[in-house]
Tab-separated table of C-alpha atoms and ligand atoms in Angstrom:
chain	number	residue	atom	x	y	z
A	1	MET	CA	-19.898	-11.369	-21.675
A	2	ASN	CA	-20.946	-8.849	-18.742
A	3	GLU	CA	-18.901	-7.516	-16.264
A	4	PHE	CA	-19.351	-9.744	-13.727
A	5	ALA	CA	-18.616	-12.857	-16.356
A	6	LEU	CA	-15.480	-10.820	-17.322
A	7	ILE	CA	-14.122	-10.337	-13.853
A	8	ASP	CA	-14.707	-14.324	-13.483
A	9	HIS	CA	-13.292	-15.233	-16.513
A	10	TYR	CA	-10.092	-13.364	-16.508
A	11	PHE	CA	-9.355	-12.166	-12.914
A	12	LYS	CA	-10.816	-14.858	-10.770
A	13	ALA	CA	-8.987	-17.409	-12.734
A	14	LEU	CA	-5.939	-15.360	-12.502
A	15	ALA	CA	-6.374	-15.163	-8.654
A	16	GLU	CA	-6.717	-18.732	-8.335
A	17	ARG	CA	-3.070	-19.513	-9.553
A	18	ALA	CA	-0.660	-21.056	-6.899
A	19	GLY	CA	1.794	-18.799	-5.814
A	20	GLY	CA	1.977	-15.942	-3.009
A	21	PRO	CA	0.097	-16.189	0.449
A	22	GLY	CA	-3.414	-16.997	0.864
A	23	CYS	CA	-5.885	-14.204	1.808
A	24	ASP	CA	-8.986	-14.848	4.004
A	25	LEU	CA	-11.463	-13.557	1.320
A	26	GLY	CA	-10.557	-12.826	-2.253
A	27	ILE	CA	-12.758	-11.541	-5.537
A	28	GLY	CA	-16.480	-11.902	-5.177
A	29	ASP	CA	-17.039	-9.800	-2.230
A	30	ASP	CA	-17.054	-6.078	-1.431
A	31	CYS	CA	-13.769	-6.201	0.074
A	32	ALA	CA	-10.610	-8.453	0.542
A	33	LEU	CA	-9.723	-9.795	3.771
A	34	VAL	CA	-5.868	-10.730	4.330
A	35	THR	CA	-4.047	-11.389	7.699
A	36	VAL	CA	-0.540	-10.094	8.110
A	37	PRO	CA	1.624	-12.776	9.972
A	38	PRO	CA	2.495	-11.666	13.681
A	39	GLY	CA	5.488	-9.047	14.264
A	40	GLN	CA	5.110	-8.034	10.308
A	41	GLN	CA	4.315	-4.612	9.384
A	42	LEU	CA	2.010	-4.134	5.704
A	43	ALA	CA	3.817	-2.297	3.056
A	44	ILE	CA	1.539	-0.705	0.689
A	45	THR	CA	2.248	0.841	-2.856
A	46	ALA	CA	0.157	2.076	-6.066
A	47	ASP	CA	1.034	2.889	-9.293
A	48	THR	CA	-0.974	3.900	-12.302
A	49	LEU	CA	0.081	3.095	-15.959
A	50	VAL	CA	-1.607	5.492	-18.660
A	51	ALA	CA	-1.241	4.623	-22.245
A	52	GLY	CA	0.594	7.221	-24.009
A	53	VAL	CA	2.269	8.551	-20.851
A	54	HIS	CA	3.717	5.582	-19.450
A	55	PHE	CA	4.039	3.383	-22.306
A	56	PRO	CA	4.001	3.787	-25.801
A	57	ARG	CA	0.192	3.108	-27.478
A	58	GLU	CA	1.572	0.185	-29.333
A	59	THR	CA	2.770	-1.844	-26.327
A	60	ALA	CA	1.842	-5.487	-26.525
A	61	PRO	CA	-0.833	-6.085	-23.796
A	62	PHE	CA	1.249	-8.814	-22.274
A	63	ASP	CA	3.939	-6.374	-21.795
A	64	ILE	CA	1.689	-3.760	-20.295
A	65	GLY	CA	0.395	-6.304	-17.925
A	66	TYR	CA	3.841	-7.319	-16.713
A	67	LYS	CA	5.087	-3.994	-16.508
A	68	ALA	CA	1.940	-2.776	-14.479
A	69	LEU	CA	2.816	-5.322	-11.536
A	70	ALA	CA	6.725	-5.087	-12.192
A	71	VAL	CA	6.607	-1.395	-11.096
A	72	ASN	CA	4.739	-2.086	-8.166
A	73	LEU	CA	7.008	-5.159	-7.126
A	74	SER	CA	9.787	-2.801	-7.667
A	75	ASP	CA	8.364	-0.564	-4.982
A	76	LEU	CA	8.174	-3.333	-2.391
A	77	ALA	CA	11.663	-4.674	-3.214
A	78	SER	CA	13.021	-0.942	-2.408
A	79	SER	CA	11.433	-1.302	0.860
A	80	GLY	CA	12.529	-4.674	1.535
A	81	ALA	CA	8.949	-5.909	1.764
A	82	ARG	CA	8.073	-9.447	0.822
A	83	PRO	CA	5.159	-9.239	-1.988
A	84	ALA	CA	1.959	-10.863	-0.687
A	85	TRP	CA	-0.966	-9.426	-2.277
A	86	PHE	CA	-2.186	-7.009	-5.415
A	87	SER	CA	-5.292	-5.176	-6.485
A	88	LEU	CA	-5.964	-4.420	-10.254
A	89	CYS	CA	-8.098	-1.334	-11.359
A	90	LEU	CA	-8.365	-1.536	-15.069
A	91	THR	CA	-9.829	0.952	-17.436
A	92	LEU	CA	-10.398	-0.531	-20.834
A	93	PRO	CA	-11.673	1.168	-23.986
A	94	GLN	CA	-13.525	-1.951	-24.799
A	95	ARG	CA	-13.593	-5.438	-24.118
A	96	GLU	CA	-11.268	-7.307	-26.392
A	97	ALA	CA	-10.873	-10.988	-25.468
A	98	ALA	CA	-7.190	-11.272	-27.408
A	99	TRP	CA	-6.160	-8.214	-25.570
A	100	LEU	CA	-7.386	-9.416	-21.952
A	101	ASP	CA	-5.896	-13.063	-22.749
A	102	ASP	CA	-2.520	-11.464	-23.764
A	103	PHE	CA	-2.703	-8.872	-20.551
A	104	CYS	CA	-3.670	-11.499	-18.220
A	105	ALA	CA	-0.645	-13.888	-19.450
A	106	GLY	CA	1.807	-11.049	-18.903
A	107	LEU	CA	0.661	-10.724	-15.105
A	108	ALA	CA	0.665	-14.435	-14.835
A	109	ALA	CA	4.504	-14.504	-16.093
A	110	LEU	CA	5.623	-12.077	-13.675
A	111	MET	CA	3.282	-13.876	-10.840
A	112	GLU	CA	5.210	-17.116	-11.708
A	113	GLN	CA	8.775	-15.407	-11.087
A	114	VAL	CA	7.480	-13.526	-8.031
A	115	PRO	CA	4.821	-15.135	-6.120
A	116	VAL	CA	2.091	-12.648	-5.179
A	117	ARG	CA	-1.741	-13.250	-5.358
A	118	LEU	CA	-4.665	-11.304	-6.899
A	119	ILE	CA	-7.156	-10.289	-4.505
A	120	GLY	CA	-9.499	-7.763	-6.043
A	121	GLY	CA	-9.833	-4.821	-8.046
A	122	ASP	CA	-12.090	-2.600	-10.264
A	123	THR	CA	-13.053	-2.749	-13.936
A	124	THR	CA	-14.614	0.438	-15.696
A	125	ARG	CA	-14.919	1.277	-19.373
A	126	GLY	CA	-12.698	4.418	-20.467
A	127	PRO	CA	-9.285	5.534	-22.002
A	128	LEU	CA	-6.754	2.502	-21.424
A	129	SER	CA	-5.381	3.276	-17.672
A	130	ILE	CA	-4.073	0.314	-15.277
A	131	THR	CA	-3.762	0.763	-11.399
A	132	ILE	CA	-2.199	-1.728	-9.413
A	133	GLN	CA	-2.106	-1.671	-5.585
A	134	ALA	CA	0.479	-4.268	-4.044
A	135	LEU	CA	0.799	-5.180	-0.687
A	136	GLY	CA	3.709	-6.918	1.112
A	137	TRP	CA	5.183	-7.241	4.880
A	138	VAL	CA	8.042	-6.560	6.512
A	139	GLU	CA	9.455	-7.173	10.098
A	140	LYS	CA	8.135	-4.393	12.219
A	141	GLY	CA	10.566	-1.512	12.214
A	142	LYS	CA	12.747	-2.732	9.599
A	143	ALA	CA	11.682	-1.468	6.493
A	144	LEU	CA	14.008	0.083	4.114
A	145	ARG	CA	13.241	3.609	3.735
A	146	ARG	CA	14.755	6.588	1.818
A	147	ASP	CA	15.933	8.562	4.956
A	148	GLY	CA	18.407	5.909	6.832
A	149	GLY	CA	21.889	6.939	4.738
A	150	ARG	CA	24.514	8.488	6.919
A	151	PRO	CA	27.735	10.445	5.817
A	152	GLY	CA	30.415	7.903	4.831
A	153	ASP	CA	27.902	4.919	3.891
A	154	ASP	CA	28.652	3.325	0.372
A	155	ILE	CA	26.162	3.760	-2.587
A	156	TYR	CA	25.196	0.938	-4.219
A	157	VAL	CA	23.319	0.245	-7.705
A	158	SER	CA	22.053	-3.071	-8.918
A	159	GLY	CA	22.393	-4.333	-12.291
A	160	GLN	CA	22.819	-1.793	-15.216
A	161	ILE	CA	21.782	1.515	-15.842
A	162	GLY	CA	20.034	3.114	-19.078
A	163	ALA	CA	19.068	-0.257	-20.833
A	164	ALA	CA	15.341	0.955	-20.457
A	165	GLY	CA	16.045	4.686	-21.811
A	166	ALA	CA	17.978	2.889	-24.651
A	167	GLY	CA	15.102	0.834	-25.345
A	168	LEU	CA	12.724	3.906	-25.273
A	169	ARG	CA	14.974	5.591	-27.679
A	170	LEU	CA	15.026	2.737	-30.216
A	171	VAL	CA	11.238	2.172	-30.035
A	172	GLN	CA	10.652	5.949	-30.649
A	173	THR	CA	12.938	6.491	-33.126
A	174	PRO	CA	13.214	3.412	-35.183
A	175	SER	CA	16.297	3.838	-36.934
A	176	PRO	CA	17.099	1.372	-39.823
A	177	TRP	CA	18.532	-1.472	-37.790
A	178	PRO	CA	20.891	-3.632	-40.122
A	179	ALA	CA	18.781	-6.794	-41.163
A	180	ASP	CA	21.963	-9.264	-41.263
A	181	ASP	CA	22.773	-7.631	-37.858
A	182	THR	CA	26.213	-6.542	-39.119
A	183	ASP	CA	27.175	-4.754	-36.001
A	184	GLY	CA	26.412	-7.755	-33.932
A	185	LEU	CA	23.930	-5.728	-31.484
A	186	ALA	CA	20.622	-7.160	-32.208
A	187	PRO	CA	20.838	-9.092	-28.668
A	188	ALA	CA	21.478	-5.753	-27.155
A	189	ARG	CA	18.876	-4.107	-28.735
A	190	GLU	CA	16.494	-6.904	-27.885
A	191	ALA	CA	17.659	-6.772	-24.178
A	192	ALA	CA	16.905	-3.030	-24.076
A	193	VAL	CA	13.578	-2.996	-25.341
A	194	GLN	CA	12.755	-6.245	-23.130
A	195	ARG	CA	14.255	-4.120	-20.123
A	196	LEU	CA	11.795	-1.339	-21.121
A	197	ASN	CA	8.780	-3.355	-21.360
A	198	ARG	CA	9.586	-5.957	-18.654
A	199	PRO	CA	11.498	-4.585	-16.072
A	200	ALA	CA	12.973	-7.198	-13.670
A	201	PRO	CA	11.749	-6.063	-10.030
A	202	ARG	CA	14.896	-6.679	-7.512
A	203	ASN	CA	12.755	-8.414	-4.986
A	204	ARG	CA	15.274	-10.946	-3.988
A	205	LEU	CA	17.985	-8.610	-3.306
A	206	GLY	CA	15.625	-6.001	-1.681
A	207	GLU	CA	14.369	-8.371	0.772
A	208	SER	CA	17.809	-9.712	1.577
A	209	LEU	CA	18.872	-5.949	2.110
A	210	VAL	CA	16.834	-5.632	5.069
A	211	GLY	CA	19.122	-5.045	8.307
A	212	GLU	CA	21.815	-4.467	5.818
A	213	ALA	CA	21.232	-1.442	3.862
A	214	SER	CA	21.047	1.814	5.663
A	215	ALA	CA	18.495	3.499	2.823
A	216	CYS	CA	17.204	2.130	-0.276
A	217	ILE	CA	15.144	3.495	-3.312
A	218	ASP	CA	14.284	2.149	-6.655
A	219	ILE	CA	15.019	4.062	-9.684
A	220	SER	CA	11.831	4.936	-11.733
A	221	ASP	CA	12.809	8.475	-12.778
A	222	GLY	CA	16.505	8.240	-13.466
A	223	LEU	CA	19.275	7.516	-11.153
A	224	LEU	CA	20.469	11.175	-10.607
A	225	ALA	CA	16.685	11.796	-9.597
A	226	ASP	CA	16.071	8.876	-7.445
A	227	LEU	CA	19.356	9.185	-5.635
A	228	GLY	CA	18.340	12.585	-5.125
A	229	HIS	CA	15.463	11.713	-3.496
A	230	LEU	CA	17.399	9.534	-1.220
A	231	LEU	CA	19.563	12.227	-0.201
A	232	ASP	CA	16.958	14.722	0.417
A	233	SER	CA	15.236	12.385	2.842
A	234	SER	CA	18.780	11.045	4.443
A	235	GLY	CA	19.777	14.852	4.838
A	236	THR	CA	23.232	14.041	3.120
A	237	GLY	CA	25.082	14.960	-0.086
A	238	ALA	CA	26.825	12.500	-2.081
A	239	THR	CA	30.203	12.156	-4.191
A	240	LEU	CA	29.580	9.966	-7.290
A	241	ASP	CA	32.378	7.962	-9.249
A	242	LEU	CA	30.770	8.110	-12.655
A	243	ALA	CA	33.369	5.932	-14.276
A	244	ARG	CA	32.017	3.083	-11.887
A	245	ILE	CA	28.638	3.531	-13.080
A	246	PRO	CA	27.274	0.216	-14.784
A	247	LEU	CA	26.017	1.168	-17.962
A	248	ALA	CA	23.887	-1.092	-20.361
A	249	GLU	CA	25.665	-2.712	-23.098
A	250	LEU	CA	24.355	-0.511	-25.921
A	251	LEU	CA	25.526	2.463	-23.885
A	252	ASN	CA	29.002	1.053	-23.257
A	253	THR	CA	30.165	-0.239	-27.010
A	254	PRO	CA	31.403	2.023	-29.896
A	255	ALA	CA	28.545	0.197	-32.204
A	256	GLY	CA	25.873	0.637	-29.591
A	257	LEU	CA	26.725	4.272	-29.202
A	258	ALA	CA	27.046	4.687	-32.877
A	259	ARG	CA	23.376	3.335	-33.052
A	260	LEU	CA	22.024	5.666	-30.479
A	261	GLY	CA	23.737	8.669	-32.026
A	262	LEU	CA	25.501	9.432	-28.561
A	263	ASN	CA	29.283	9.706	-27.639
A	264	ALA	CA	30.724	8.306	-24.547
A	265	ASP	CA	30.220	11.298	-22.232
A	266	ALA	CA	26.405	11.962	-23.549
A	267	ALA	CA	25.539	8.220	-22.967
A	268	ARG	CA	26.470	8.358	-19.333
A	269	LEU	CA	24.487	11.721	-18.810
A	270	PHE	CA	21.807	10.285	-21.032
A	271	ALA	CA	21.881	6.859	-18.375
A	272	LEU	CA	22.035	8.788	-15.013
A	273	GLY	CA	18.674	10.620	-16.381
A	274	ALA	CA	17.023	7.973	-17.925
A	275	GLY	CA	13.770	6.566	-16.495
A	276	ASP	CA	12.353	3.049	-15.969
A	277	ASP	CA	15.289	0.795	-14.779
A	278	TYR	CA	13.930	-0.380	-11.889
A	279	GLU	CA	17.181	-1.056	-10.411
A	280	LEU	CA	17.868	-0.473	-6.693
A	281	CYS	CA	19.850	2.466	-5.551
A	282	PHE	CA	20.948	1.738	-1.691
A	283	THR	CA	23.529	2.961	0.786
A	284	ALA	CA	25.060	0.824	3.559
A	285	PRO	CA	28.143	1.639	5.763
A	286	PRO	CA	31.434	0.344	4.666
A	287	ALA	CA	31.931	-2.478	6.994
A	288	ARG	CA	28.990	-4.268	5.278
A	289	ARG	CA	31.228	-4.484	1.948
A	290	GLU	CA	31.683	-7.920	2.226
A	291	THR	CA	27.828	-8.785	3.381
A	292	ILE	CA	26.379	-6.715	0.539
A	293	ALA	CA	28.703	-8.848	-2.190
A	294	ALA	CA	27.394	-11.902	-0.630
A	295	LEU	CA	23.794	-10.957	-0.994
A	296	SER	CA	24.309	-9.908	-4.427
A	297	ALA	CA	25.594	-13.166	-5.155
A	298	ARG	CA	22.936	-14.996	-3.439
A	299	ALA	CA	20.122	-12.713	-5.431
A	300	GLY	CA	22.051	-13.147	-8.727
A	301	VAL	CA	22.059	-9.603	-9.149
A	302	THR	CA	25.293	-7.492	-9.790
A	303	VAL	CA	25.770	-4.901	-6.945
A	304	THR	CA	28.137	-2.128	-8.097
A	305	CYS	CA	29.167	0.422	-5.634
A	306	ILE	CA	29.215	4.040	-7.184
A	307	GLY	CA	29.644	6.636	-4.434
A	308	THR	CA	29.893	7.943	-1.023
A	309	LEU	CA	27.348	10.000	1.111
A	310	THR	CA	28.751	13.007	2.463
A	311	ASP	CA	27.689	15.569	4.969
A	312	ARG	CA	27.090	18.351	2.595
A	313	PRO	CA	23.205	18.134	2.195
A	314	GLY	CA	22.259	19.339	-1.194
A	315	THR	CA	25.524	18.900	-3.008
A	316	LEU	CA	26.025	15.885	-5.494
A	317	ILE	CA	29.762	15.775	-6.729
A	318	ASP	CA	31.639	13.959	-9.642
A	319	THR	CA	34.458	12.506	-7.958
A	320	ALA	CA	36.706	12.855	-10.731
A	321	SER	CA	35.939	16.694	-11.856
A	322	GLY	CA	35.028	17.560	-8.266
A	323	GLN	CA	32.117	19.430	-10.005
A	324	PRO	CA	28.593	19.404	-9.073
A	325	LEU	CA	26.332	17.071	-10.959
A	326	PRO	CA	23.036	18.088	-12.572
A	327	ALA	CA	19.829	16.449	-10.763
A	328	THR	CA	18.081	15.473	-13.858
A	329	GLY	CA	15.275	12.800	-14.471
A	330	TYR	CA	11.633	12.434	-15.368
A	331	THR	CA	8.980	14.472	-13.792
A	332	HIS	CA	5.400	14.876	-14.647
A	333	PHE	CA	4.940	18.367	-13.829
B	1	ADP	P1	-18.709	-3.461	-5.904
B	1	ADP	O1	-19.392	-3.122	-7.079
B	1	ADP	O2	-18.687	-3.761	-4.603
B	1	ADP	O3	-17.090	-2.127	-6.121
B	1	ADP	P2	-17.524	-4.707	-8.149
B	1	ADP	O4	-18.292	-5.016	-8.942
B	1	ADP	O5	-16.547	-3.662	-8.637
B	1	ADP	O6	-17.936	-4.661	-6.574
B	1	ADP	O7	-16.399	-5.990	-8.209
B	1	ADP	C1	-16.974	-7.467	-8.031
B	1	ADP	C2	-15.779	-8.117	-7.420
B	1	ADP	O8	-14.613	-8.402	-8.019
B	1	ADP	C3	-15.016	-7.598	-6.365
B	1	ADP	O9	-14.843	-8.512	-5.311
B	1	ADP	C4	-13.763	-6.785	-6.907
B	1	ADP	O10	-12.710	-6.913	-5.642
B	1	ADP	C5	-13.490	-7.651	-8.035
B	1	ADP	N1	-12.833	-7.205	-9.396
B	1	ADP	C6	-13.354	-6.403	-10.294
B	1	ADP	N2	-12.488	-5.930	-10.805
B	1	ADP	C7	-11.442	-6.606	-10.893
B	1	ADP	C8	-10.355	-6.672	-11.322
B	1	ADP	N3	-9.846	-6.189	-12.651
B	1	ADP	N4	-9.131	-7.715	-11.157
B	1	ADP	C9	-9.437	-8.228	-9.967
B	1	ADP	N5	-10.496	-8.579	-9.327
B	1	ADP	C10	-11.658	-7.594	-9.509
B	2	MG	MG1	-19.471	-3.039	-3.164
């Protein structure tokens, strides 16, 4: 199969799946052409996943496809943009049909949950790397940004924190898991590894927060690090109530902590610094509490208030101790 037959077989087929808005010209020409509805702004994001850096080399191709799209959809969610289109730039060491089948199945699985259309890309040979660029739209001037937070706003986080980090820890240090599941943790372990490999982008929630949230960011490098970006952009500080931070089940039960070799305090810090959650961290004035609760229920995603923005830029204070918290998280350099 030559390069063009490969593109036709795998990617044109994927592009022709139902879902997502149409495009004026898709795969097969030099550029794709799309039309953004009147009154909307185009939201554009891209993320690269490199084997051995962003995912363990032994990650299943299905999960690689799923995650490559999920992290991009998460950026659209955090901007409050509705996903519309994406392009796929794939660098592959070799053309392996089974690998490509599974990779495309992973993409298709997420495209089914969050309708979005494949409109183009590039295919080259080299060390495994996947770059997806996703495009969406949001009403002009209404996108959620990092810089809209104001002192007094509540700070919220969606879902639970630390599952993907715990999953990575389990994948990297395969402790002998009791085969008979004596501590009953097999489902929590499965959920953590699943969260690492197949993040759940919060697109319904993100879109519904437009006009309600004052600022928003998605958590890719750890809650503390990403909240830190929001604080820097908004020119505020924050107090955080650590006891209210919703922890993943493995980090929240004695059996889970024993498995991970962490005590309760260490688990909390671990969760605050662990990356790959792809939850939304956002702010809203206290007057919006009932609305936020209603939007959370409608999106089917729990949302927890974990703190407050303050007028002291550069400070992040633990409410219980009154002490500063470290701005930790994953950075590349
Ligand atoms: P060009 O040489 O003009 O850049 P290519 O030969 O790279 O074009 O690609 C041919 C067509 O196939 C283009 O429309 C491109 O968008 C599409 N394409 C190539 N690789 C992919 C891919 N991995 N996923 C989706 N579309 C792809
Ligand atoms: Mg060309």
